[in-house]
Every structure is written in structure tokens, then in C-alpha cells.
Tab-separated table of C-alpha atoms and ligand atoms in Angstrom:
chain	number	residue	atom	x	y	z
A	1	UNK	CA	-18.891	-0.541	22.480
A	2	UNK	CA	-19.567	-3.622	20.241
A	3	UNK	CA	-22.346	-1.570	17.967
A	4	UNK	CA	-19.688	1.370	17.806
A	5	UNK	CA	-17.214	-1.131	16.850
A	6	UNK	CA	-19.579	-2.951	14.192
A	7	UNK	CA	-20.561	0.893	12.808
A	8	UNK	CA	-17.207	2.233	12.225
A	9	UNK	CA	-15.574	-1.113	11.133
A	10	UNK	CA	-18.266	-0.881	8.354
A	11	UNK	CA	-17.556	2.798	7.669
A	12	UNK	CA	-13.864	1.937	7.623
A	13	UNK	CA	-14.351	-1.235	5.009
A	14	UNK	CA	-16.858	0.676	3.094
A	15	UNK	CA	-14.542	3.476	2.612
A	16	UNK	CA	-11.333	1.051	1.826
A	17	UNK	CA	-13.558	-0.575	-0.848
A	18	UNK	CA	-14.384	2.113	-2.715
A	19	UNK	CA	-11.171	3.443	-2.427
A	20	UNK	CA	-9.469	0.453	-3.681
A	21	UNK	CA	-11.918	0.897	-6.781
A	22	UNK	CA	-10.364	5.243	-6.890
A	23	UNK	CA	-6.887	2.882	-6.868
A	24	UNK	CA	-7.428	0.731	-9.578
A	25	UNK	CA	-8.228	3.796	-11.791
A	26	UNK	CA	-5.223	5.401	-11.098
A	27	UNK	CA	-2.971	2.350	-11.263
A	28	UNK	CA	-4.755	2.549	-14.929
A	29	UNK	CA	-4.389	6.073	-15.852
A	30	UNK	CA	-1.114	7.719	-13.910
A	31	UNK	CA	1.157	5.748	-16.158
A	32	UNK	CA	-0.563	6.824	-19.022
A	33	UNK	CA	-0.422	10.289	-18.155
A	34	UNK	CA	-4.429	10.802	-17.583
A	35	UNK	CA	-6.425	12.339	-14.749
A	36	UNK	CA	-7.479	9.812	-12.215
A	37	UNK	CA	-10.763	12.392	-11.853
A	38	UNK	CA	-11.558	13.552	-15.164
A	39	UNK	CA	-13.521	11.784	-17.571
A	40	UNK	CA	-15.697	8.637	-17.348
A	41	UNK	CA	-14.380	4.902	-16.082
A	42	UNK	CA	-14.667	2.814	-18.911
A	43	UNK	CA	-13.850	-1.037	-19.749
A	44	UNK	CA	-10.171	-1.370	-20.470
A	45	UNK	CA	-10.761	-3.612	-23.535
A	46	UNK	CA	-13.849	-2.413	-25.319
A	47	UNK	CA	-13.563	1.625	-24.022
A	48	UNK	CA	-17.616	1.278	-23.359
A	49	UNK	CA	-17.989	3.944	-20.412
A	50	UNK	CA	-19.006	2.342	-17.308
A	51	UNK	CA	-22.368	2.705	-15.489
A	52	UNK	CA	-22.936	3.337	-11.919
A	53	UNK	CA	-23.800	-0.597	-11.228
A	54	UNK	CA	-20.656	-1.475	-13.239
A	55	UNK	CA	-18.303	0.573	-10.835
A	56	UNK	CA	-19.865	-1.283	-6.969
A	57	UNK	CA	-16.363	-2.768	-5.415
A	58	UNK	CA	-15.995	-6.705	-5.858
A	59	UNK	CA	-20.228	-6.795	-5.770
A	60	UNK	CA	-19.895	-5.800	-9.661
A	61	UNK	CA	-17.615	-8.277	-10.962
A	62	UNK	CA	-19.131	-11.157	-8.817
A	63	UNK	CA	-22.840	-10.058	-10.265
A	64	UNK	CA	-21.207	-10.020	-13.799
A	65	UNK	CA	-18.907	-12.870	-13.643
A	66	UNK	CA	-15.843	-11.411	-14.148
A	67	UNK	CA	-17.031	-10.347	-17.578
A	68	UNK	CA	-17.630	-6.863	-19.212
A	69	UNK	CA	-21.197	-6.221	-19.360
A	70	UNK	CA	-20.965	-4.698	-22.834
A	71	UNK	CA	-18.010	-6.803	-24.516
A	72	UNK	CA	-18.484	-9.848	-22.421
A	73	UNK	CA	-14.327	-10.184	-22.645
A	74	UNK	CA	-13.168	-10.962	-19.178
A	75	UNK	CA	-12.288	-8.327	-16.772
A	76	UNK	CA	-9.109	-8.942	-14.513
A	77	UNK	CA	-9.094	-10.538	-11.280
A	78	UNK	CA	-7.276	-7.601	-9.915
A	79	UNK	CA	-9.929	-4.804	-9.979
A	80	UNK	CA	-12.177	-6.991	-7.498
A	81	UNK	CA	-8.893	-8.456	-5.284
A	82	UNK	CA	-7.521	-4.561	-5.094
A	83	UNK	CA	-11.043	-3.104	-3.763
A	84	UNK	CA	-11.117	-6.708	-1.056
A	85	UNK	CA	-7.315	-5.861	0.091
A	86	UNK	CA	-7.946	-2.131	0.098
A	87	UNK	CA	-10.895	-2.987	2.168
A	88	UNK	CA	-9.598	-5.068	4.453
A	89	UNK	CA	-6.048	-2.954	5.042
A	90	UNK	CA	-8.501	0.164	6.191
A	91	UNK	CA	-10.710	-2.123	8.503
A	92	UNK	CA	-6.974	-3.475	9.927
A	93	UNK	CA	-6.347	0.370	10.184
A	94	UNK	CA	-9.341	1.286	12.178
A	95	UNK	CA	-9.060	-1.776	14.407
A	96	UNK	CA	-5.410	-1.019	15.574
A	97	UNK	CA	-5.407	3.080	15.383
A	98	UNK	CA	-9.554	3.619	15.888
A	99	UNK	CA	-11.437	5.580	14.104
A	100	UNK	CA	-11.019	9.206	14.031
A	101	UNK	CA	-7.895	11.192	12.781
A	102	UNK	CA	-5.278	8.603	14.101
A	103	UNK	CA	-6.427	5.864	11.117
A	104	UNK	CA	-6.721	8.943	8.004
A	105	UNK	CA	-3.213	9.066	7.548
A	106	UNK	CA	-2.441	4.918	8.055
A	107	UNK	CA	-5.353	4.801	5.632
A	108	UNK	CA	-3.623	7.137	3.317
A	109	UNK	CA	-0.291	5.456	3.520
A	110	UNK	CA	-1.652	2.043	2.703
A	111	UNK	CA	-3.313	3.010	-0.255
A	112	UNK	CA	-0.415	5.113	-1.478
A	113	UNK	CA	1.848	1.496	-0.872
A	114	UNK	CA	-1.157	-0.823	-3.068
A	115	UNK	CA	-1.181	1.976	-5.860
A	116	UNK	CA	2.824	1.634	-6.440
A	117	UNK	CA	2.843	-2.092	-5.707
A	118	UNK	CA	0.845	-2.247	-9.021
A	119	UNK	CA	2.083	0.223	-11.253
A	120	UNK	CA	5.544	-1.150	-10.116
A	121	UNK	CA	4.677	-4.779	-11.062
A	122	UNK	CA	3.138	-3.334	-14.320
A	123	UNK	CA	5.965	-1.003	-15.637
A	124	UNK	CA	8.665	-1.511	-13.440
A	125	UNK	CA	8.695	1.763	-11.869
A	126	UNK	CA	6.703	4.293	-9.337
A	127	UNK	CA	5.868	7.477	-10.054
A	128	UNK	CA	7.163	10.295	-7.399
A	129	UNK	CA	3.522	11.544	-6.985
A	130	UNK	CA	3.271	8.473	-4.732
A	131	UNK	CA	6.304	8.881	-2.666
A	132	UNK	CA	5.366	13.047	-2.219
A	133	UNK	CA	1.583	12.129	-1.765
A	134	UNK	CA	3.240	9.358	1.556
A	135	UNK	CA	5.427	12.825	2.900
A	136	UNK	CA	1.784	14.472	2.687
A	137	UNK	CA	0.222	11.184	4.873
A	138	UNK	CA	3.485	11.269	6.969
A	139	UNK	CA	3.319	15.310	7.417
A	140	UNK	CA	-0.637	15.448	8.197
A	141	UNK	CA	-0.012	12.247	11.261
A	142	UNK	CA	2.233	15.006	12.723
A	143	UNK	CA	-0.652	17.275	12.602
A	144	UNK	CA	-2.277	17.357	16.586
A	145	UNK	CA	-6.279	17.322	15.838
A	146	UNK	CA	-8.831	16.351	17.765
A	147	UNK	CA	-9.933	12.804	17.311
A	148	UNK	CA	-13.460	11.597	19.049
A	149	UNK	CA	-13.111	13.835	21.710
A	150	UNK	CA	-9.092	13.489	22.699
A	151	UNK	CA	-6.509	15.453	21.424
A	152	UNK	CA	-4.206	12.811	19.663
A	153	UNK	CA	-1.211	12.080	17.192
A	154	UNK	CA	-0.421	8.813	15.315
A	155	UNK	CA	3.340	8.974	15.083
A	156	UNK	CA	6.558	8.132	17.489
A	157	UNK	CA	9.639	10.606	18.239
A	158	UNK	CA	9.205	13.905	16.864
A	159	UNK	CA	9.658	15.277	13.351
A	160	UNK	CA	12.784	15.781	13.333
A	161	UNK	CA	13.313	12.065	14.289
A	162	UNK	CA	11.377	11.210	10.917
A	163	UNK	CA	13.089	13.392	8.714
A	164	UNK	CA	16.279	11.225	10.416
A	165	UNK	CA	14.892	8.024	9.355
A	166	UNK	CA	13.854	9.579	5.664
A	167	UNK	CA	17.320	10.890	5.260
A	168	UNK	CA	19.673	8.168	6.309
A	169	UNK	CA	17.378	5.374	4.758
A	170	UNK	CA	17.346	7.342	1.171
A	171	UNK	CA	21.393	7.987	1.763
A	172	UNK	CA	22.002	4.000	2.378
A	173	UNK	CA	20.195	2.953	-0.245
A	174	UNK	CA	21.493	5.648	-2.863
A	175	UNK	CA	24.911	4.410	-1.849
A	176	UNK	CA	24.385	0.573	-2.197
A	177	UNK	CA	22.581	1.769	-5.279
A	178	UNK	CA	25.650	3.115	-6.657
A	179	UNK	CA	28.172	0.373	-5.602
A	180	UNK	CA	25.662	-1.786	-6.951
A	181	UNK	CA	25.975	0.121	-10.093
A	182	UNK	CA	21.939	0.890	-9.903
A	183	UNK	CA	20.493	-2.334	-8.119
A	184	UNK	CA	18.071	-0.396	-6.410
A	185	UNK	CA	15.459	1.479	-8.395
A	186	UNK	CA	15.958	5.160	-7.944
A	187	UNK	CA	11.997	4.947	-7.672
A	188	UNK	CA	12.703	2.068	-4.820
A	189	UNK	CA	14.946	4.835	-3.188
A	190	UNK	CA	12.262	7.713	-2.975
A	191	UNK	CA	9.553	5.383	-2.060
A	192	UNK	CA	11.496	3.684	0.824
A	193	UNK	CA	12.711	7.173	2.239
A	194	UNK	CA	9.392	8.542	1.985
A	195	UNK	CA	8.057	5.404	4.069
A	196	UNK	CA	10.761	5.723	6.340
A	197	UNK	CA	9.818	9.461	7.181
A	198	UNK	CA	6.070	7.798	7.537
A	199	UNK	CA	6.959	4.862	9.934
A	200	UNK	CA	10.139	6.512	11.412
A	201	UNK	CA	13.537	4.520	11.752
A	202	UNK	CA	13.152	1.207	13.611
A	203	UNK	CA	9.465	-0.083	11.647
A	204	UNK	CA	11.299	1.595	8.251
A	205	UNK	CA	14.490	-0.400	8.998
A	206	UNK	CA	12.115	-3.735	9.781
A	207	UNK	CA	9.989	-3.160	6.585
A	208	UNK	CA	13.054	-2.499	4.017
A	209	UNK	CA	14.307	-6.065	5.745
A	210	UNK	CA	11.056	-7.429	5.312
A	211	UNK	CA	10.631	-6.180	1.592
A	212	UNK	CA	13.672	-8.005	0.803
A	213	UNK	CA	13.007	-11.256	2.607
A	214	UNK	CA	9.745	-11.344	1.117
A	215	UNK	CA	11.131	-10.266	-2.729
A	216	UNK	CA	14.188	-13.426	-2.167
A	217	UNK	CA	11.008	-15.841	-0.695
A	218	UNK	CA	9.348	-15.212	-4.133
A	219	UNK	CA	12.136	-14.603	-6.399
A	220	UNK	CA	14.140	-18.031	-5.454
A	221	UNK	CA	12.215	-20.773	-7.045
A	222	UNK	CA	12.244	-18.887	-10.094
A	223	UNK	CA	16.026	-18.032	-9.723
A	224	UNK	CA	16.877	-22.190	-9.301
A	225	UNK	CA	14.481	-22.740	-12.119
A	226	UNK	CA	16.807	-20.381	-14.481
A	227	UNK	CA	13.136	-18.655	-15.228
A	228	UNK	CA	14.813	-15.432	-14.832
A	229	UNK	CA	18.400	-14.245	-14.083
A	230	UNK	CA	20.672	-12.804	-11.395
A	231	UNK	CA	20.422	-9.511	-13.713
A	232	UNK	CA	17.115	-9.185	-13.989
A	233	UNK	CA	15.020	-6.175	-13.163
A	234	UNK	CA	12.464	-7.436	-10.315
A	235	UNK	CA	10.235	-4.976	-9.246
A	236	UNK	CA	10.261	-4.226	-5.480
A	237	UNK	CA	7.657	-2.305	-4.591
A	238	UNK	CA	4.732	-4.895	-3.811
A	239	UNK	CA	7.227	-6.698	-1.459
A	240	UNK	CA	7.794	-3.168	-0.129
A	241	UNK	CA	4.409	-2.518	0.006
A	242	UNK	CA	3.391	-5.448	1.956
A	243	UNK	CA	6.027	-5.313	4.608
A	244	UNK	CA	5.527	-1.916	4.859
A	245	UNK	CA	1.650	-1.990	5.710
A	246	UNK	CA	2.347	-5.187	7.907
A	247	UNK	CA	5.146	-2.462	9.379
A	248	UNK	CA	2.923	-0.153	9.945
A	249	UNK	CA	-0.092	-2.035	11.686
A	250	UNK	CA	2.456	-4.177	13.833
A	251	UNK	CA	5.801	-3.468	13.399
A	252	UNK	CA	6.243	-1.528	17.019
A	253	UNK	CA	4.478	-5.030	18.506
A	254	UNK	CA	7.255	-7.244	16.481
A	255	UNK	CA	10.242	-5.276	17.299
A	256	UNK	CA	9.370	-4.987	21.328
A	257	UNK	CA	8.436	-9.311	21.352
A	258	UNK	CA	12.190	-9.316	19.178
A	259	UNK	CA	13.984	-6.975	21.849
A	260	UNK	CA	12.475	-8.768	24.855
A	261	UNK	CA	13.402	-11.871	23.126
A	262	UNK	CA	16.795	-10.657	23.003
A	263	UNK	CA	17.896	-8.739	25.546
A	264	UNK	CA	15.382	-9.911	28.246
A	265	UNK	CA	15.111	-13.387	28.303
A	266	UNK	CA	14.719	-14.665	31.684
A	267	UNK	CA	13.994	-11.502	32.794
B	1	LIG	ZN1	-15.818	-4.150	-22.512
């Protein structure tokens, strides 16, 4: 058990690395219209195409200093901390799903979720590809395939139950949206509803919360420091996307300890 645990936790991190490395192109290319697959990586500064021992995850930018190999300008912090996170999130996956077909679409979601955080925080909005391409990871979780052996499905309450939670989450926030007079992102609204379908009503409910705590946590010193004001456009989705990975890994075990701390004390 321990060496099957060691082997697929290193699949799973392996695989979230260099995906992190796939994200970090597209966070790079989809708002600039361009194929995340066609063509050659290449340095963002210079535009020298990138070798195969340029593109490793984190190993490159360590071994190069955080500088371009070929302009020697620095590179961003963010290409190596995207691949670590991305990384991480899928070994998280594997360790609370397993490894087989229960972890692909948790896998998928996350990344989706780090993609948008970024694009979000660099242009203030996401694109819909991302919210369709979390349906696709919320559709294919209803899909019953064999995993190692055992027939098994990651998802609670049947479809029809997520399309619930996708449907009143998108309606509540189009409506404080509009008596808001657009304080949510219609962006914010797709992504949310798409996540809600994902992670179904209660862990969508708990992440939108969560988002928000964590975007007021952040957005309060600055606020009191008059660094920015009440009017100003914050984008949501790496809040969003943080409570709604956390959501997703342990929401169900935060809102049973909640309800039993609620409604069974002393029990
Ligand atoms: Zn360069």
C-alpha cells in the first residue's frame, strides 16, 4: 500500500506540474486570442523560442535563476509558483479521491479554477471557455467508469440535483448583480454556476461564502488605507478559485463538523 501510494502520488504531482506549466501558457495566450497548442513556447520578453530544458516545471527557473536563458531579463515568479500549486492541488486530489477516474475530473476542475484565477487577476475577466470546459469536468464525474477495478462516480445527488445548484446559484447572483447595478462580474456569474453544477449546492453555497470572505480578508487593509475604493473593480476569481478547490477537497468534511456542531451538540 505505501509503494502504491508513493507511485501514484508521484504520477499525480508529476502530472499537476506539467500541467501547471500547459496553464501558464494558456493564462498567456487565451487572452490574446492564440492557440494554447500551436506554435512554439517562447520567453515573454525577448520572443526567443524556448528549448526543451527551458520548459521542466519549477526545476527550470531554479537551474536558471529566475532569468531567461537567452535575454537574461527576469522571468516571473509565477510560471514556477503556478506549476508548485498545480502540483500540489493534483497530489491533494489523488490523496482524497485516489487515483483512477474519481481524481480526472477534480484534477480538471482545479486547473480550470488556477487558469481563471490568473487571467482574472490579469484582465479583470474570465473567458467562458473556462466555465464550459468546468460543465465538461462536472458532466464527465457523472460519467460511471471503471476505476482500479470498482465501478465508481465522484459526485453527490444526481444530475438533476447539479443542474439545481448551477441554476439557482447563476439566478441569485444575476439578480444581486442587477440590484447591484453589475457588482458581480457577468464572468463571476458563469464561473460560479458552472462550479456550482461541479460541486453541487451545499460545497457551491460554502465556496461562493468562502470566495467572499477570503476577497473582504484581502481587500480590507487596502480599503482602510484609501489604496483603492468602494467602486473599484476587484477581481474575484482567485478568491473563488481558492475556496472553491479547498470546497472541493473538503468542503463535505467542513459542512458535516459545522452541522454536528450545530444541530448535535451534546448528542
Ligand atoms: Zn528572453
Amino acid at each position: 500500500m505505501e509503494v502504491y501510494n508513493l507511485f501514484y502520488g508521484a504520477v499525480y504531482l508529476f502530472t499537476g506540474l506539467w500541467t501547471g506549466s500547459f496553464l501558464n501558457v494558456c493564462v498567456w495566450r487565451f487572452p490574446r486570442r492564440l492557440s494554447p497548442i500551436k506554435g512554439r513556447s517562447s520567453c515573454p520578453r525577448c520572443g526567443h523560442a524556448l528549448s526543451p530544458g527551458d520548459l521542466v516545471p519549477v526545476f527550470s527557473w531554479l537551474f536558471l535563476r529566475g532569468r531567461c536563458r537567452y535575454c537574461h531579463r527576469p522571468i516571473s515568479r509565477r510560471y514556477p509558483l503556478t506549476e508548485a500549486l498545480t502540483g500540489l492541488v493534483f497530489l491533494l486530489c489523488f490523496y482524497v479521491f485516489g487515483a483512477g477516474f474519481q481524481s480526472v475530473p477534480a484534477c480538471l476542475f482545479a486547473s480550470a479554477l488556477i487558469a481563471a484565477a490568473w487571467i482574472d487577476w490579469d484582465f479583470t475577466y474570465i473567458p467562458d471557455g473556462i466555465s464550459l470546459f468546468i460543465l465538461l469536468a462536472g458532466l464527465i464525474s457523472f460519467i460511471p467508469l471503471p476505476a482500479c477495478g470498482l465501478l465508481t462516480r465522484f459526485s453527490w445527488g444526481s444530475l438533476g440535483d447539479h443542474v439545481v445548484a448551477a441554476v439557482l446559484i447563476g439566478s441569485a447572483l444575476f439578480i444581486v448583480s442587477r440590484l447591484t447595478g453589475g457588482g458581480i462580474g457577468g464572468g463571476d456569474i458563469k464561473l460560479l454556476a458552472a462550479a456550482g453544477f461541479y460541486l453541487g449546492l451545499p460545497r457551491g453555497l460554502l465556496a461562493m461564502l468562502g470566495g467572499y470572505i477570503l476577497a473582504a480578508v484581502w481587500v480590507a487593509p487596502a480599503l482602510l488605507r484609501g489604496k483603492i475604493h468602494r467602486r473599484s473593480s476587484i477581481p474575484m476569481a482567485p478568491f473563488f478559485a481558492v475556496s472553491l478547490i479547498l470546497s472541493l477537497l473538503w468542503g463535505e468534511q467542513l459542512l458535516i463538523w459545522y452541522l454536528n456542531l450545530v444541530f448535535c451538540r451534546g448528542v
